Amino acid sequence: MAVQIHPTAVVDRAAVLDTDLTIGPYSIIGPKVEIGSGTVIGSHVVIEGKTKIGKNNSIYQFSALGGAPQDLKFKGEDVGLEIGENNVLREYVNIHMGTIHGNRITRIGNNNLIMSNVHIGHDCSIGNGCVISTGTGLSGHVVLEEGVILGGMVGASQRVRIGKMAYIGGFTAIARDVPPFITGRGTSDIYIKGINSIGLSRKGVPEENIRALKKAYRTIFLTGNTVGLGCEKAKAEVGNYPEVDYFISFIQNSKNGICVTEEKAWRVQRSPLESGLSA
């Protein structure tokens, strides 16, 4: 099927367009853009910079993709944006290119739902199967692993890493790394609320593994242990389960500190002896 371009759209002759795609009214496609087959671009969409978009994406009206990074150090270097396949980008989604201070590329994986008015900053990396809800903003270098769900109006600080299948409630501020498989929320800061049992079950994780994760979670976050000591105890006591191993490894390798339960955060504020909180 031929490419369908509305007469009012402006498409640079140097843009690389695959077959069977649609570009709606008043959209603008720049010279360094590549778009895969089956992708549908709505009206008033701007795609610029060195942007590569895969197959079967749906990009709704007024989205802006591949703009220059909001970084004062950016001097027009060779950077870009890569978007995978089967993604849905709703109205007013804004995604910037990377910088030489990151990996040069902002990356969006496959099968993601990015709702309206979402901002994804430079050098972010979004895995597969994520849901980013309306009004959420991700600062530069943020990493979302596979299957992350962010509620509406979430804000994530630079370089935060959110582990796979984490579920974060709306209006949450995220300034520290979020372990995989948990649920969390909070306004001035995120607090862990427990293991995302429903999400894990829906993804086919065995009940025995979920119980093991819950035990590890209790050992790390719901005892008097520091997080570091809790991880060591969980390793010794829970047994070998892939989800538990990843959970502990994520916490121990965090470079930004780990969000914790509200009770543990309060206890740390009261006692300097808990300074070993961050893994």
Coordinates of N, CA and C in Angstrom, one line a residue, residues 123-216:
D123 N 18.0 11.5 26.6 CA 18.7 10.3 27.1 C 17.9 9.3 27.9
C124 N 16.6 9.5 27.9 CA 15.8 8.5 28.6 C 15.8 7.2 27.9
S125 N 15.5 6.1 28.6 CA 15.4 4.8 28.0 C 14.1 4.1 28.5
I126 N 13.2 3.9 27.7 CA 11.9 3.3 28.0 C 11.9 1.9 27.5
G127 N 11.7 0.9 28.3 CA 11.7 -0.5 27.9 C 10.4 -0.9 27.1
N128 N 10.1 -2.1 27.1 CA 8.9 -2.6 26.4 C 7.7 -2.8 27.3
G129 N 6.5 -2.5 26.8 CA 5.3 -2.8 27.5 C 5.0 -1.9 28.7
C130 N 5.5 -0.7 28.6 CA 5.3 0.3 29.7 C 4.0 1.1 29.5
V131 N 3.4 1.6 30.5 CA 2.3 2.6 30.4 C 2.7 3.8 31.2
I132 N 2.7 4.9 30.5 CA 3.1 6.2 31.1 C 1.8 7.1 31.0
S133 N 1.2 7.4 32.1 CA -0.1 8.1 32.1 C 0.0 9.6 32.0
T134 N -1.2 10.2 31.7 CA -1.3 11.6 31.4 C -0.6 12.5 32.3
G135 N 0.2 13.5 31.7 CA 0.8 14.5 32.5 C 2.1 14.2 33.1
T136 N 2.6 13.0 32.9 CA 3.8 12.6 33.6 C 5.0 13.2 32.9
G137 N 6.1 13.6 33.7 CA 7.3 14.1 33.2 C 8.5 13.4 33.6
L138 N 9.3 13.0 32.7 CA 10.6 12.2 33.0 C 11.7 13.1 32.6
S139 N 12.6 13.4 33.6 CA 13.8 14.3 33.3 C 14.8 13.4 32.6
G140 N 15.9 14.1 32.2 CA 16.9 13.4 31.4 C 17.5 12.2 32.1
H141 N 17.9 11.2 31.3 CA 18.6 10.0 31.7 C 17.8 9.1 32.5
V142 N 16.5 9.2 32.6 CA 15.6 8.3 33.4 C 15.5 7.0 32.6
V143 N 15.5 5.9 33.4 CA 15.4 4.6 32.8 C 14.1 3.9 33.4
L144 N 13.2 3.5 32.5 CA 12.1 2.6 32.8 C 12.3 1.2 32.2
E145 N 12.4 0.2 33.1 CA 12.6 -1.1 32.6 C 11.2 -1.7 32.1
E146 N 11.3 -2.9 31.7 CA 10.1 -3.6 31.1 C 8.9 -3.6 32.0
G147 N 7.7 -3.2 31.4 CA 6.4 -3.4 32.1 C 6.1 -2.4 33.2
V148 N 6.8 -1.3 33.3 CA 6.6 -0.3 34.3 C 5.3 0.4 34.0
I149 N 4.5 0.7 35.1 CA 3.3 1.5 35.0 C 3.4 2.8 35.8
L150 N 3.3 3.9 35.2 CA 3.3 5.2 36.0 C 1.9 5.8 35.9
G151 N 1.4 6.2 37.0 CA 0.1 6.9 37.1 C 0.2 8.3 36.6
G152 N -0.9 9.0 36.6 CA -0.9 10.4 36.0 C -0.1 11.4 36.9
M153 N 0.5 12.3 36.2 CA 1.2 13.4 36.8 C 2.4 13.0 37.7
V154 N 3.0 11.9 37.4 CA 4.2 11.5 38.1 C 5.4 12.3 37.6
G155 N 6.3 12.6 38.5 CA 7.5 13.4 38.1 C 8.7 12.6 38.5
A156 N 9.7 12.4 37.6 CA 10.9 11.6 37.9 C 12.1 12.5 37.7
S157 N 13.0 12.6 38.7 CA 14.2 13.4 38.6 C 15.2 12.7 37.7
Q158 N 16.2 13.5 37.3 CA 17.3 13.0 36.4 C 17.9 11.7 37.0
R159 N 18.2 10.8 36.0 CA 19.0 9.6 36.3 C 18.3 8.6 37.2
V160 N 17.0 8.8 37.5 CA 16.3 7.8 38.3 C 16.1 6.5 37.4
R161 N 16.2 5.4 38.1 CA 16.0 4.1 37.4 C 14.8 3.4 38.1
I162 N 13.8 3.0 37.3 CA 12.6 2.4 37.8 C 12.6 0.9 37.3
G163 N 12.6 0.0 38.3 CA 12.7 -1.4 38.0 C 11.5 -2.0 37.3
K164 N 11.7 -3.1 36.6 CA 10.6 -3.7 35.8 C 9.4 -4.1 36.6
M165 N 8.3 -3.9 36.0 CA 6.9 -4.2 36.6 C 6.6 -3.5 37.9
A166 N 7.3 -2.4 38.1 CA 6.9 -1.5 39.2 C 5.7 -0.7 38.8
Y167 N 4.8 -0.5 39.8 CA 3.6 0.3 39.6 C 3.6 1.5 40.5
I168 N 3.6 2.7 39.9 CA 3.7 3.9 40.7 C 2.4 4.7 40.6
G169 N 1.8 5.0 41.8 CA 0.6 5.8 41.8 C 0.7 7.2 41.3
G170 N -0.4 7.8 40.9 CA -0.4 9.2 40.4 C 0.1 10.2 41.4
F171 N 0.6 11.3 40.8 CA 1.1 12.5 41.6 C 2.3 12.2 42.4
T172 N 3.0 11.2 42.1 CA 4.2 10.8 42.9 C 5.4 11.5 42.4
A173 N 6.3 11.9 43.3 CA 7.6 12.5 43.0 C 8.6 11.4 43.2
I174 N 9.5 11.2 42.2 CA 10.5 10.1 42.3 C 11.9 10.8 42.2
A175 N 12.6 10.7 43.3 CA 14.0 11.2 43.3 C 15.0 10.2 43.6
R176 N 14.6 8.9 43.8 CA 15.5 7.8 44.1 C 15.1 6.6 43.2
D177 N 16.0 5.7 43.1 CA 15.6 4.5 42.3 C 14.5 3.7 42.9
V178 N 13.7 3.1 42.1 CA 12.5 2.3 42.5 C 12.8 0.9 42.2
P179 N 12.8 0.0 43.2 CA 13.1 -1.4 42.9 C 12.0 -2.1 42.0
P180 N 12.4 -3.1 41.4 CA 11.4 -3.8 40.5 C 10.3 -4.5 41.3
F181 N 9.2 -4.7 40.7 CA 8.1 -5.5 41.2 C 7.3 -4.9 42.4
I182 N 7.5 -3.6 42.7 CA 6.8 -3.0 43.9 C 5.7 -2.1 43.4
T183 N 4.9 -1.8 44.4 CA 3.9 -0.6 44.2 C 4.4 0.5 45.1
G184 N 4.2 1.7 44.6 CA 4.7 2.9 45.4 C 3.9 4.1 45.1
R185 N 3.9 5.0 46.0 CA 3.3 6.3 45.8 C 3.7 7.3 46.8
G186 N 3.5 8.6 46.6 CA 3.8 9.6 47.5 C 3.9 11.0 46.8
T187 N 3.6 12.1 47.5 CA 3.5 13.4 46.9 C 4.9 14.1 46.9
S188 N 5.5 14.3 48.1 CA 6.8 14.9 48.2 C 7.9 14.0 47.9
D189 N 7.7 12.7 48.1 CA 8.7 11.7 47.8 C 7.9 10.3 47.7
I190 N 8.5 9.4 47.0 CA 7.9 8.1 46.8 C 8.1 7.2 48.0
Y191 N 7.1 6.5 48.4 CA 7.3 5.4 49.4 C 6.8 4.1 48.9
I192 N 7.5 3.0 49.2 CA 7.1 1.7 48.8 C 5.9 1.3 49.6
K193 N 4.9 0.7 48.9 CA 3.7 0.2 49.6 C 3.6 -1.3 49.7
G194 N 4.4 -2.0 48.9 CA 4.4 -3.5 48.9 C 4.8 -4.0 47.6
I195 N 4.6 -5.3 47.4 CA 4.9 -6.0 46.1 C 3.7 -5.9 45.2
N196 N 4.0 -5.8 43.9 CA 2.9 -5.7 42.9 C 2.4 -7.1 42.6
S197 N 1.7 -7.7 43.5 CA 1.3 -9.1 43.4 C 0.4 -9.3 42.2
I198 N -0.6 -8.3 42.0 CA -1.5 -8.4 40.9 C -0.8 -8.4 39.5
G199 N 0.1 -7.4 39.4 CA 0.8 -7.3 38.1 C 1.7 -8.5 37.8
L200 N 2.3 -9.0 38.9 CA 3.2 -10.2 38.7 C 2.3 -11.4 38.3
S201 N 1.2 -11.6 39.0 CA 0.3 -12.7 38.6 C -0.2 -12.6 37.2
R202 N -0.5 -11.4 36.8 CA -1.0 -11.2 35.4 C 0.1 -11.6 34.4
K203 N 1.3 -11.4 34.7 CA 2.4 -11.7 33.8 C 2.8 -13.2 33.9
G204 N 2.1 -14.0 34.7 CA 2.4 -15.4 34.8 C 3.5 -15.8 35.8
V205 N 3.9 -14.9 36.7 CA 4.9 -15.3 37.7 C 4.3 -16.3 38.6
P206 N 4.9 -17.4 38.9 CA 4.3 -18.4 39.8 C 4.0 -17.9 41.2
E207 N 3.0 -18.4 41.8 CA 2.6 -17.9 43.2 C 3.7 -18.1 44.2
E208 N 4.5 -19.2 44.0 CA 5.6 -19.5 45.0 C 6.6 -18.4 44.9
N209 N 6.9 -17.9 43.6 CA 7.9 -16.9 43.4 C 7.4 -15.5 44.0
I210 N 6.1 -15.3 43.9 CA 5.6 -14.1 44.5 C 5.7 -14.1 46.0
R211 N 5.4 -15.2 46.6 CA 5.5 -15.4 48.1 C 7.0 -15.1 48.5
A212 N 7.9 -15.7 47.7 CA 9.3 -15.5 48.0 C 9.7 -14.0 47.9
L213 N 9.2 -13.3 46.9 CA 9.4 -11.9 46.8 C 8.9 -11.1 48.0
K214 N 7.7 -11.5 48.4 CA 7.1 -10.8 49.6 C 8.0 -11.0 50.8
K215 N 8.5 -12.2 51.0 CA 9.4 -12.5 52.1 C 10.6 -11.7 52.1
A216 N 11.2 -11.6 50.9 CA 12.4 -10.7 50.7 C 12.1 -9.3 51.0

